[in-house]
mmCIF file of C-alpha atoms in Angstrom:
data_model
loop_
_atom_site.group_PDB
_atom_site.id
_atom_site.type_symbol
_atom_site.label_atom_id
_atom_site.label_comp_id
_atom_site.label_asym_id
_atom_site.label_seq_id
_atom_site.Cartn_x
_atom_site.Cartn_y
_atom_site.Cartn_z
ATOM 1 C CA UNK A 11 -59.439 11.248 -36.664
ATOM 2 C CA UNK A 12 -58.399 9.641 -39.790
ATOM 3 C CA UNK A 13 -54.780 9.266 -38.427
ATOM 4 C CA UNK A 14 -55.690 8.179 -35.010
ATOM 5 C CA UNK A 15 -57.199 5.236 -36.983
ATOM 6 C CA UNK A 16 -54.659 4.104 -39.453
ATOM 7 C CA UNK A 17 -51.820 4.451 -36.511
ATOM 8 C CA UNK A 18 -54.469 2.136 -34.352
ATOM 9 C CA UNK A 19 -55.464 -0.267 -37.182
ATOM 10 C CA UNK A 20 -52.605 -0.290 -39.648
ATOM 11 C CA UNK A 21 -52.843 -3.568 -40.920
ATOM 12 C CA UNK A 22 -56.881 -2.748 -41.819
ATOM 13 C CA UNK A 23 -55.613 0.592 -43.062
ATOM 14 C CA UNK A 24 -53.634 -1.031 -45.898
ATOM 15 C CA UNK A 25 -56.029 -3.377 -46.863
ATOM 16 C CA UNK A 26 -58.766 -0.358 -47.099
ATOM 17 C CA UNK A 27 -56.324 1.363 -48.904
ATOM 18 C CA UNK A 28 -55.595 -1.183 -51.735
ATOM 19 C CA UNK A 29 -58.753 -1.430 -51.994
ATOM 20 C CA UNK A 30 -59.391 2.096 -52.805
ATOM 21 C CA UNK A 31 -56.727 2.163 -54.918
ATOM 22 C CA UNK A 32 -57.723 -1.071 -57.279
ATOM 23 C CA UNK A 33 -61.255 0.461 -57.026
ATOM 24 C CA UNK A 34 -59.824 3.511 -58.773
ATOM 25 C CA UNK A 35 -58.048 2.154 -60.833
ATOM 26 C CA UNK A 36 -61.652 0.390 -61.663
ATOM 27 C CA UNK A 37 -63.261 3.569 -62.161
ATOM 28 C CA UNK A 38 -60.748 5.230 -64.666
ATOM 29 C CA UNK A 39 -60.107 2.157 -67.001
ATOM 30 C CA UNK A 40 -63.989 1.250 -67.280
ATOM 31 C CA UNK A 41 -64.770 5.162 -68.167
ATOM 32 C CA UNK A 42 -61.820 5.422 -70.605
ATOM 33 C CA UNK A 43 -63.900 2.716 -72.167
ATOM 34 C CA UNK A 44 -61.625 0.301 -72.938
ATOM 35 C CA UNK A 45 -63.317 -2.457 -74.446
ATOM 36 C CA UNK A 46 -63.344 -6.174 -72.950
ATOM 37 C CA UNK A 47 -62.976 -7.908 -76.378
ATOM 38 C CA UNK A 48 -59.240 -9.085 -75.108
ATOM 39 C CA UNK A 49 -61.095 -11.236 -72.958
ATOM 40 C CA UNK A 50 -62.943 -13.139 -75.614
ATOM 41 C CA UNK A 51 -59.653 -13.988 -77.111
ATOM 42 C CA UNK A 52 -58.043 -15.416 -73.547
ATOM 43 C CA UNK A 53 -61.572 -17.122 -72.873
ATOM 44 C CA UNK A 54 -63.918 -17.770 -75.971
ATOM 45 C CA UNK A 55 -66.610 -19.348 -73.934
ATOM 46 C CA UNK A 56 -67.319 -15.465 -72.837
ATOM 47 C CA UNK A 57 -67.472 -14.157 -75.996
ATOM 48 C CA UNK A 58 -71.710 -14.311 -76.507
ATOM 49 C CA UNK A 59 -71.554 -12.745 -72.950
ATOM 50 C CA UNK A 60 -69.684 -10.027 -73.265
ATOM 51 C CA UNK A 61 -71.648 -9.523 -76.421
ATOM 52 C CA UNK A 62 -75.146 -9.337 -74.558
ATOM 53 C CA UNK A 63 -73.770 -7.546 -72.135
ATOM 54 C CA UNK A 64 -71.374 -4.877 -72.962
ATOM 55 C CA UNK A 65 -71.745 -2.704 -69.680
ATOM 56 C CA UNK A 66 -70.938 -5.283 -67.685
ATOM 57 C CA UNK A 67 -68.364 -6.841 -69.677
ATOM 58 C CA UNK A 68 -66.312 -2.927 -69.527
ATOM 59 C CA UNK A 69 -66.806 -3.635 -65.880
ATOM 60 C CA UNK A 70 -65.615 -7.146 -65.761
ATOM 61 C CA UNK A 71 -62.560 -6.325 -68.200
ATOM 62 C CA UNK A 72 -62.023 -3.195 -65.854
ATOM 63 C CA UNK A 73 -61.964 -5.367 -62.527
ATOM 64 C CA UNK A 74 -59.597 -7.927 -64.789
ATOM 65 C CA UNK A 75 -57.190 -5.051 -65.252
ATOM 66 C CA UNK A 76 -56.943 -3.711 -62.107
ATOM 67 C CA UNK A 77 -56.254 -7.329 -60.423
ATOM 68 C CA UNK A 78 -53.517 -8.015 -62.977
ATOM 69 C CA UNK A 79 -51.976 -4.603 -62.480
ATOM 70 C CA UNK A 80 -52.457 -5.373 -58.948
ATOM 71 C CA UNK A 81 -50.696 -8.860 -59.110
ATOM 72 C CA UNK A 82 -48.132 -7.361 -61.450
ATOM 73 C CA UNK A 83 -46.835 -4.783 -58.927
ATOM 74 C CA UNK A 84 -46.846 -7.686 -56.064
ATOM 75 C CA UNK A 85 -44.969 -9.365 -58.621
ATOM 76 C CA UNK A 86 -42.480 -6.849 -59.114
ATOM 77 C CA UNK A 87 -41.760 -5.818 -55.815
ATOM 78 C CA UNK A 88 -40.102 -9.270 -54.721
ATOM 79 C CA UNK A 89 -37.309 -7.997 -57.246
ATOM 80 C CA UNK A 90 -34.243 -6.313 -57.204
ATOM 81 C CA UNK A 91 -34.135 -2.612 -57.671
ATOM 82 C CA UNK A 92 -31.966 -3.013 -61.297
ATOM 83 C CA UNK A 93 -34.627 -6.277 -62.407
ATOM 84 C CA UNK A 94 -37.527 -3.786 -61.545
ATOM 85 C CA UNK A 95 -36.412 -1.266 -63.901
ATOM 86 C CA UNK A 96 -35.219 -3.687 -66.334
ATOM 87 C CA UNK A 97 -39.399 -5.292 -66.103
ATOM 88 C CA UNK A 98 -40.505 -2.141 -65.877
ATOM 89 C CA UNK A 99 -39.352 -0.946 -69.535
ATOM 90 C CA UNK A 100 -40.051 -4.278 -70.700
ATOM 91 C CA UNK A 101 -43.252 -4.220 -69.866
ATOM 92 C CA UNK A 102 -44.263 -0.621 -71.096
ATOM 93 C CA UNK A 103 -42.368 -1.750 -74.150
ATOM 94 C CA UNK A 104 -44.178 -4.690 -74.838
ATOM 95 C CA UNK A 105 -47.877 -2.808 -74.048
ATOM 96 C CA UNK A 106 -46.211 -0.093 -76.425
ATOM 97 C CA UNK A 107 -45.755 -2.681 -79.616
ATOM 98 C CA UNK A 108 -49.510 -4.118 -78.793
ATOM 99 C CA UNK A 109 -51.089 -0.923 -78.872
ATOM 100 C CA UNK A 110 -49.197 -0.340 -82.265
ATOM 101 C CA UNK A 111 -50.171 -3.949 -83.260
ATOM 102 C CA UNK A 112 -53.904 -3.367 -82.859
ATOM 103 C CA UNK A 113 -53.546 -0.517 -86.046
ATOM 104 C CA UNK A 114 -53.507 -3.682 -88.408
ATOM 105 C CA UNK A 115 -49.929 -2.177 -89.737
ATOM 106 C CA UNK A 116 -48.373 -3.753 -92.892
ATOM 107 C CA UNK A 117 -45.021 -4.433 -91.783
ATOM 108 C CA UNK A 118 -43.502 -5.767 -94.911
ATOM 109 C CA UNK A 119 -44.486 -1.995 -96.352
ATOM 110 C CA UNK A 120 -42.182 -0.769 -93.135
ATOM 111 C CA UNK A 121 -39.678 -2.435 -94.054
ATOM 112 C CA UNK A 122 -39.623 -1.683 -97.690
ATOM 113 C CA UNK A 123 -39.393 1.490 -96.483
ATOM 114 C CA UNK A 124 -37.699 1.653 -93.469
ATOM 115 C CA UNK A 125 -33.715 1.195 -95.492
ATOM 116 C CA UNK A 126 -34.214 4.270 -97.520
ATOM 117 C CA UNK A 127 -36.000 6.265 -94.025
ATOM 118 C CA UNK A 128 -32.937 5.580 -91.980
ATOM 119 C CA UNK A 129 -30.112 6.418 -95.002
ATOM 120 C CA UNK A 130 -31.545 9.523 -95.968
ATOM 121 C CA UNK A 131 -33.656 10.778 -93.068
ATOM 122 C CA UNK A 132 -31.942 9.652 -90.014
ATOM 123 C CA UNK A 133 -28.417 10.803 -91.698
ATOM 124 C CA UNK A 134 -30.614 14.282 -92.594
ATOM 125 C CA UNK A 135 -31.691 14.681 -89.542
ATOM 126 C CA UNK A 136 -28.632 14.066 -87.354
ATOM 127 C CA UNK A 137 -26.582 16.299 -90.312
ATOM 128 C CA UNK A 138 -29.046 19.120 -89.220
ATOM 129 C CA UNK A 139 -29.369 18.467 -85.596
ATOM 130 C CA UNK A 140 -25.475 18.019 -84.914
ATOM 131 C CA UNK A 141 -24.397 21.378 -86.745
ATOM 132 C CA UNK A 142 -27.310 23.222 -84.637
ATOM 133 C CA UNK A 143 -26.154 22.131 -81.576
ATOM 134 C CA UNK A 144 -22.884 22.763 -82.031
ATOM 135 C CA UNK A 145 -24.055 26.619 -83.014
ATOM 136 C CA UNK A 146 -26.225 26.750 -80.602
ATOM 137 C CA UNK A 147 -23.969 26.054 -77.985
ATOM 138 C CA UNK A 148 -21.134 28.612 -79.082
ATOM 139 C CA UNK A 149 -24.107 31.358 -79.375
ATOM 140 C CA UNK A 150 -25.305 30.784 -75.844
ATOM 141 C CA UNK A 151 -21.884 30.622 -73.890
ATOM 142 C CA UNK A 152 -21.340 34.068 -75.862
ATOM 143 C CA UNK A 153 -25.443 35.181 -75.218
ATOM 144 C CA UNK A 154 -24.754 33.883 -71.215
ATOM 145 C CA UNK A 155 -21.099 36.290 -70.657
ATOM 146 C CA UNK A 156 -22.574 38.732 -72.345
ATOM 147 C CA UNK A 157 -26.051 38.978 -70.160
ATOM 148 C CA UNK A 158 -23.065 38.889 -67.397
ATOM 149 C CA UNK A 159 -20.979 41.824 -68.941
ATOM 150 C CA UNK A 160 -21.609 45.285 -66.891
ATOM 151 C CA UNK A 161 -21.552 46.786 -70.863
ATOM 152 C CA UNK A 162 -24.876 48.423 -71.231
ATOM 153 C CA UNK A 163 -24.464 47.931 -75.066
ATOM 154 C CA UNK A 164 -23.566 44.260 -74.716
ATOM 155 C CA UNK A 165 -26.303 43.243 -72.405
ATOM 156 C CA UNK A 166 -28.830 45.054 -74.069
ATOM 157 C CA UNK A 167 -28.316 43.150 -77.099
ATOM 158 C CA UNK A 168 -28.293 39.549 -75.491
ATOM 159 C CA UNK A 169 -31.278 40.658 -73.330
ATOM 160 C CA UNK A 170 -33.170 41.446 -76.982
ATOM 161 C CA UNK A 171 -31.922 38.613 -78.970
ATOM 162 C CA UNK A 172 -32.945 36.016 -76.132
ATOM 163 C CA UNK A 173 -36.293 38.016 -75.634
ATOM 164 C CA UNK A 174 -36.643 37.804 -78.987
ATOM 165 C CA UNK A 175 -35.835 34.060 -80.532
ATOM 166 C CA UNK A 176 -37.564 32.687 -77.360
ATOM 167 C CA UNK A 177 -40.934 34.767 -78.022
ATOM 168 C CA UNK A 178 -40.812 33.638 -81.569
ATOM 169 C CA UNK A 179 -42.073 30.505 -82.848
ATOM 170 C CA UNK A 180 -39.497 28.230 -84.156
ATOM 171 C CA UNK A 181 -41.999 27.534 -86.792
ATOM 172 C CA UNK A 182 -42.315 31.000 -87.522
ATOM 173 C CA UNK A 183 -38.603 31.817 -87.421
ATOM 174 C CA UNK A 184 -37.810 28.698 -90.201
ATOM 175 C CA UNK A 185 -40.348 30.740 -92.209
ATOM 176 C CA UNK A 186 -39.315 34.088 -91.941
ATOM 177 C CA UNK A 187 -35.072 33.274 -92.371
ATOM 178 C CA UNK A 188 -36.062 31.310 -95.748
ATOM 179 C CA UNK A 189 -38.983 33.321 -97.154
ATOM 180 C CA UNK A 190 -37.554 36.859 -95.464
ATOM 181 C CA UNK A 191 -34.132 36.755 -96.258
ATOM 182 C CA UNK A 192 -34.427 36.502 -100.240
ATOM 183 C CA UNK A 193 -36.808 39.898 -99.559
ATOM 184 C CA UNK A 194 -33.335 41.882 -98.808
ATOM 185 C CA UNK A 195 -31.427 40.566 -101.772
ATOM 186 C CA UNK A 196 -30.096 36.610 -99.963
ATOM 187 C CA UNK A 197 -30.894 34.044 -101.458
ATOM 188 C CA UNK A 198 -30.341 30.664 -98.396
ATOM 189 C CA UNK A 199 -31.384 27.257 -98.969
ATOM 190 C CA UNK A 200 -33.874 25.205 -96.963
ATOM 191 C CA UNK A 201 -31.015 23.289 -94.947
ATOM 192 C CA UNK A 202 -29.174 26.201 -94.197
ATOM 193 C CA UNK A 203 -31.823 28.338 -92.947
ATOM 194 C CA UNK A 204 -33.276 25.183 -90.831
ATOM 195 C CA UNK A 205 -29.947 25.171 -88.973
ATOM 196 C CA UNK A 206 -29.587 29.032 -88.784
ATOM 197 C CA UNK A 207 -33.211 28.858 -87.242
ATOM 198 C CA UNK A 208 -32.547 25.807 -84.726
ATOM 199 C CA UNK A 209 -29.231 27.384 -83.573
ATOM 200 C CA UNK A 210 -31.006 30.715 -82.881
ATOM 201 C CA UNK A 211 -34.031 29.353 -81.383
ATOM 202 C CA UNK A 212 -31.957 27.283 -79.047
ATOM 203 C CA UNK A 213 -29.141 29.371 -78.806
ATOM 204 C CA UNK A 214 -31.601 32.357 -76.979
ATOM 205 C CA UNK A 215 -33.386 29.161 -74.257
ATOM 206 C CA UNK A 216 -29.655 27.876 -73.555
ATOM 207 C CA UNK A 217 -28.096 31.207 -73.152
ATOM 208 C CA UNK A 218 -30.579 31.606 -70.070
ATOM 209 C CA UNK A 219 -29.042 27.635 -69.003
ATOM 210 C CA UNK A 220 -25.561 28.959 -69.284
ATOM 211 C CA UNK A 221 -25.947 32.481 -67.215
ATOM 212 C CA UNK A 222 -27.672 30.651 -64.657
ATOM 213 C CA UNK A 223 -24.801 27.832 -64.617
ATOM 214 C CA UNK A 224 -22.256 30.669 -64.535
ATOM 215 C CA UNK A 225 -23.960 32.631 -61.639
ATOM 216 C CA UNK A 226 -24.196 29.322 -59.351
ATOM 217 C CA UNK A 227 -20.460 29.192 -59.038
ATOM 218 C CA UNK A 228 -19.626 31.212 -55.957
ATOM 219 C CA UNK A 229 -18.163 34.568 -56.684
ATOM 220 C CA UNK A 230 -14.995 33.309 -54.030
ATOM 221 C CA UNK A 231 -13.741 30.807 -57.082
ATOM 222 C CA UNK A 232 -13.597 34.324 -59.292
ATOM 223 C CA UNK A 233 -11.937 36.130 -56.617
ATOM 224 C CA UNK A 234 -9.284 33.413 -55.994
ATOM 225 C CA UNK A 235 -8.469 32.482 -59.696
ATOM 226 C CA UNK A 236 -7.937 36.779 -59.615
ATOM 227 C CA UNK A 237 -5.811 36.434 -56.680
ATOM 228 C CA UNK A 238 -3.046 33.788 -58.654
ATOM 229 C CA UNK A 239 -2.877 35.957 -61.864
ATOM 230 C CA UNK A 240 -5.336 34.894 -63.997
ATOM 231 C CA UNK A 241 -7.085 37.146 -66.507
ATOM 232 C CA UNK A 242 -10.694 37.153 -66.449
ATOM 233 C CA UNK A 243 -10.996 34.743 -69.676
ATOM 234 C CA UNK A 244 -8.335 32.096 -68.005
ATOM 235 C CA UNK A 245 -10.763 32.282 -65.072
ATOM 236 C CA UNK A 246 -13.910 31.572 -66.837
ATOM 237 C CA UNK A 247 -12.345 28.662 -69.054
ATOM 238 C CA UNK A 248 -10.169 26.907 -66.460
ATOM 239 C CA UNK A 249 -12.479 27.714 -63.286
ATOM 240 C CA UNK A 250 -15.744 28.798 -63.606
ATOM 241 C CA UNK A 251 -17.095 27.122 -66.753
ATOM 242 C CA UNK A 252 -15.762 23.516 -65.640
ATOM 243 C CA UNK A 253 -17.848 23.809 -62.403
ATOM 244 C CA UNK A 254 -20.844 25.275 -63.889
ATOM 245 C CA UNK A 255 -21.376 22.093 -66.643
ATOM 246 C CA UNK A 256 -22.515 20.235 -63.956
ATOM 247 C CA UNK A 257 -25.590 22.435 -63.420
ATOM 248 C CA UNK A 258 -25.146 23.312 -67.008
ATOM 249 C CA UNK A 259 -25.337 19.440 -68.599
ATOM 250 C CA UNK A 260 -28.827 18.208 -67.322
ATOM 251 C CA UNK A 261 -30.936 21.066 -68.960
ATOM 252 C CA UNK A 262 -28.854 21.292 -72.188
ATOM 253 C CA UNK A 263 -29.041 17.630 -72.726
ATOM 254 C CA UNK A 264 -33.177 18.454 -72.372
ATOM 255 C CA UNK A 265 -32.423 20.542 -74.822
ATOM 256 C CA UNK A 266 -30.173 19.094 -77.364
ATOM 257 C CA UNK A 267 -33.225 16.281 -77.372
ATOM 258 C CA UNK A 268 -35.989 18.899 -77.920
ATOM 259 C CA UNK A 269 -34.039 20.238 -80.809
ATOM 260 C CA UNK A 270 -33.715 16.271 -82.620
ATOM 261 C CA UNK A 271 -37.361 16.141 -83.046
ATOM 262 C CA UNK A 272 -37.824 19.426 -83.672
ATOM 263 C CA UNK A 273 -36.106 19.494 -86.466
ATOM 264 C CA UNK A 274 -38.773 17.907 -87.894
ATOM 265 C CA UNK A 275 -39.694 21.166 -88.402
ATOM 266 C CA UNK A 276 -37.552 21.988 -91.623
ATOM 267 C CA UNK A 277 -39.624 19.502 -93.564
ATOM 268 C CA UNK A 278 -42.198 22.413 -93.853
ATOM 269 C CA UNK A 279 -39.113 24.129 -96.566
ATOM 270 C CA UNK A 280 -38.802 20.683 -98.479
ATOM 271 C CA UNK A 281 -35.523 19.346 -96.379
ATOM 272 C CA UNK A 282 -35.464 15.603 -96.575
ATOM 273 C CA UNK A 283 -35.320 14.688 -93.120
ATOM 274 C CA UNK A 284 -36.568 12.235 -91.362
ATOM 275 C CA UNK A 285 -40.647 13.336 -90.886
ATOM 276 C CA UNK A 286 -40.587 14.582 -94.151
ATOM 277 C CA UNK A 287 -39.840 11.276 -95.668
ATOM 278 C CA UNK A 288 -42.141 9.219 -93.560
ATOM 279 C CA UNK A 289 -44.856 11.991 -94.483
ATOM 280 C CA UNK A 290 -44.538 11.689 -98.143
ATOM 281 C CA UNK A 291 -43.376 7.357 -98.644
ATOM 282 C CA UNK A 292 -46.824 6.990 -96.678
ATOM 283 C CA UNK A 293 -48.855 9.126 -99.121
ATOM 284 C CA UNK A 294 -47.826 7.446 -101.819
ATOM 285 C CA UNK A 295 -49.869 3.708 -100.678
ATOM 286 C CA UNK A 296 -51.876 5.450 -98.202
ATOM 287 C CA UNK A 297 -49.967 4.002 -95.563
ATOM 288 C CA UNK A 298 -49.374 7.096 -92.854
ATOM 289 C CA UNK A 299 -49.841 5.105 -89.522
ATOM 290 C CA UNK A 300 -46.763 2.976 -90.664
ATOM 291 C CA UNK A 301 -44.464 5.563 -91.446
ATOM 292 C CA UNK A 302 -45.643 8.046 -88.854
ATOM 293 C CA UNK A 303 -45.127 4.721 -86.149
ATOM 294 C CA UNK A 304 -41.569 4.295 -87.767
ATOM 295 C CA UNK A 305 -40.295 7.557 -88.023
ATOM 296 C CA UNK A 306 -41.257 8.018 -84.169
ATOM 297 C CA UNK A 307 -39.850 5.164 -82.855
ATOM 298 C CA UNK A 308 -36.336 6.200 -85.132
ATOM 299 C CA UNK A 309 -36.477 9.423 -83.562
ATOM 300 C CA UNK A 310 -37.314 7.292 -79.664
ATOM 301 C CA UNK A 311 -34.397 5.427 -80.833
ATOM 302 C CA UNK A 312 -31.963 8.465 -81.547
ATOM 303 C CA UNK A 313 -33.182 9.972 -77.917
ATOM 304 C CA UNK A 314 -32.371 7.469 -75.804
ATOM 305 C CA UNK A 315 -28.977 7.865 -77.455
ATOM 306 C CA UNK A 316 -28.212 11.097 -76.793
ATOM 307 C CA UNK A 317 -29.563 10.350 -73.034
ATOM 308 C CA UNK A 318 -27.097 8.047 -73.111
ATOM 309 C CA UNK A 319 -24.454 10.317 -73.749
ATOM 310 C CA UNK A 320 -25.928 12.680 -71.339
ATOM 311 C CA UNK A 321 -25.690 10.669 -68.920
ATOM 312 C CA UNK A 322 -22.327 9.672 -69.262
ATOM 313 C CA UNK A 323 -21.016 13.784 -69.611
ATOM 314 C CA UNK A 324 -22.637 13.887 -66.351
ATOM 315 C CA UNK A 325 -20.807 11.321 -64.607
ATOM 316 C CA UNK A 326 -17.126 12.842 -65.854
ATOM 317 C CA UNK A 327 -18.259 16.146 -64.464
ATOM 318 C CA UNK A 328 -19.954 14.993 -61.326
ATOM 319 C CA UNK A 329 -16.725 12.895 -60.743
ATOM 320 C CA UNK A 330 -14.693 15.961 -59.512
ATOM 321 C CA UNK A 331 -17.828 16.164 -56.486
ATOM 322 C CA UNK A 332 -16.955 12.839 -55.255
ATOM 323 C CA UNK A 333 -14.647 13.477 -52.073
#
């Protein structure tokens, strides 16, 4: 019924459906309660109205929203494909700094601050982060062959140590390689067991990325590379692995990401990294909101970087697809 009518009145389909829509819209902004006080400051002659009449100024600033979001998308439609995404971002950006605005932030504190948070945290941070990746990466190529390997012996120990680090918090695991290991007689420091426990942790979830790269490669490219003389190591470095970093690249750059922030998570064993800096500069003048703000939008900063990069590792593997 409902389809015989839009496909007979289209044109008073779409109108009842943006209306619906903006009428949502409506509904969810008005009971998120946003408050209308924004448009006191565009129109001050509304200001002892809205003041009488809160209800129906949440209502008003609700129907207000949901017309300019409305004219916005109108708006952005008559561009190009590259200027929407380009307005897009700019947008969200600029709604982003507003919301942070409205926390009455001291911004010459952030940038007293924000010198020393970069040189010392972000280099931390990134010191940590790049020597767990590149562990974490060697342990799951060797984790993925050897959940491939017919050895009982050798799978049953990659099948544990994945089951294992994975079921573990990484929280948990930071704890128990610096506070466990002195219990048997070593002694590690609180960098060094923050990288052994991010290149464990995310050695066991990248292990499962890699087997499951390996096994999309059809077992025809094995036979073949078997057929001209090549030994089963020649074969996995110079055929199969090169065609499985296209399915492996887009999960392990998830993952290389996931493993930036959390290596936030070493601050717990005193490392001065980035979150631990911003945690303790903002105790000192009771000033959290700015250095929590800061720190995130460092650690936004660094992740659009390494998407970056992602990006472009995918395009030099994704090149040998194009025929």
């Amino acid at each position: 019924m409902i389809g015989r009518l839009i496909l007979s009145y289209p044109d008073a389909a779409q109108r009842a459906g943006i209306f619906l829509v903006l009428a949502l819209i409506t509904l969810v902004v008005y009971q998120l309660g946003v408050s209308p006080a924004w448009i006191g400051h565009l129109l001050p002659a509304t200001e002892a109205w809205l003041t009488e009449n809160p209800a129906l100024g949440r209502l008003a600033g609700a129907v207000m929203i949901a017309l300019i979001a409305a004219a916005n998308w109108k708006a952005l439609r008559q561009l190009s494909r590259r200027q929407q995404i380009i307005s897009v971002w700019l947008e969200l950006f600029a709604l982003l700094m507003l919301f942070f605005y409205s926390f009455d932030l001291s911004f010459a504190f952030i940038a007293k601050k924000v010198g020393f948070l970069v040189s010392q945290g972000v280099v931390t941070t990134l010191y940590i982060s790049a020597i767990s990746i590149i562990i974490a990466t060697v342990i799951a190529l060797a984790g993925a062959i050897a959940k491939l390997s017919k050895n009982g012996v050798i799978y049953g120990l990659a099948t544990f140590y994945t089951s294992l680090f994975r079921g573990l918090p990484l929280l948990m695991q930071i704890y128990i390689i610096y506070l466990g290991l002195p219990q048997v007689g070593y002694v590690i420091g609180a960098v060094p067991a923050g990288i052994l426990a991010l290149s464990l942790c995310y050695g066991a979830y990248m292990t499962e990325i890699f087997r499951a790269g390996i096994e999309s490669i059809n077992r025809g490219q094995t036979e073949g590379a078997t057929a001209l003389g090549l030994s089963p190591s020649q074969t996995m470095a110079l055929v199969i692995l090169p065609q499985a970093m296209r399915v492996i690249i887009p999960p392990t750059g998830n993952q290389f990401i996931a493993m930036l922030k959390d290596s936030s998570l070493v601050s717990v064993v005193g490392v001065w990294e980035l979150m631990y800096l911003a945690r303790t500069m903002g105790q000192t003048e009771f000033r959290h909101i700015e250095m929590l703000i800061t720190a995130s939008m460092i650690y936004w900063m660094l992740s659009i970087v390494l998407e970056y990069a992602q990006s472009l590792i995918e395009a030099r593997f994704g090149r040998f697809n194009v025929r």
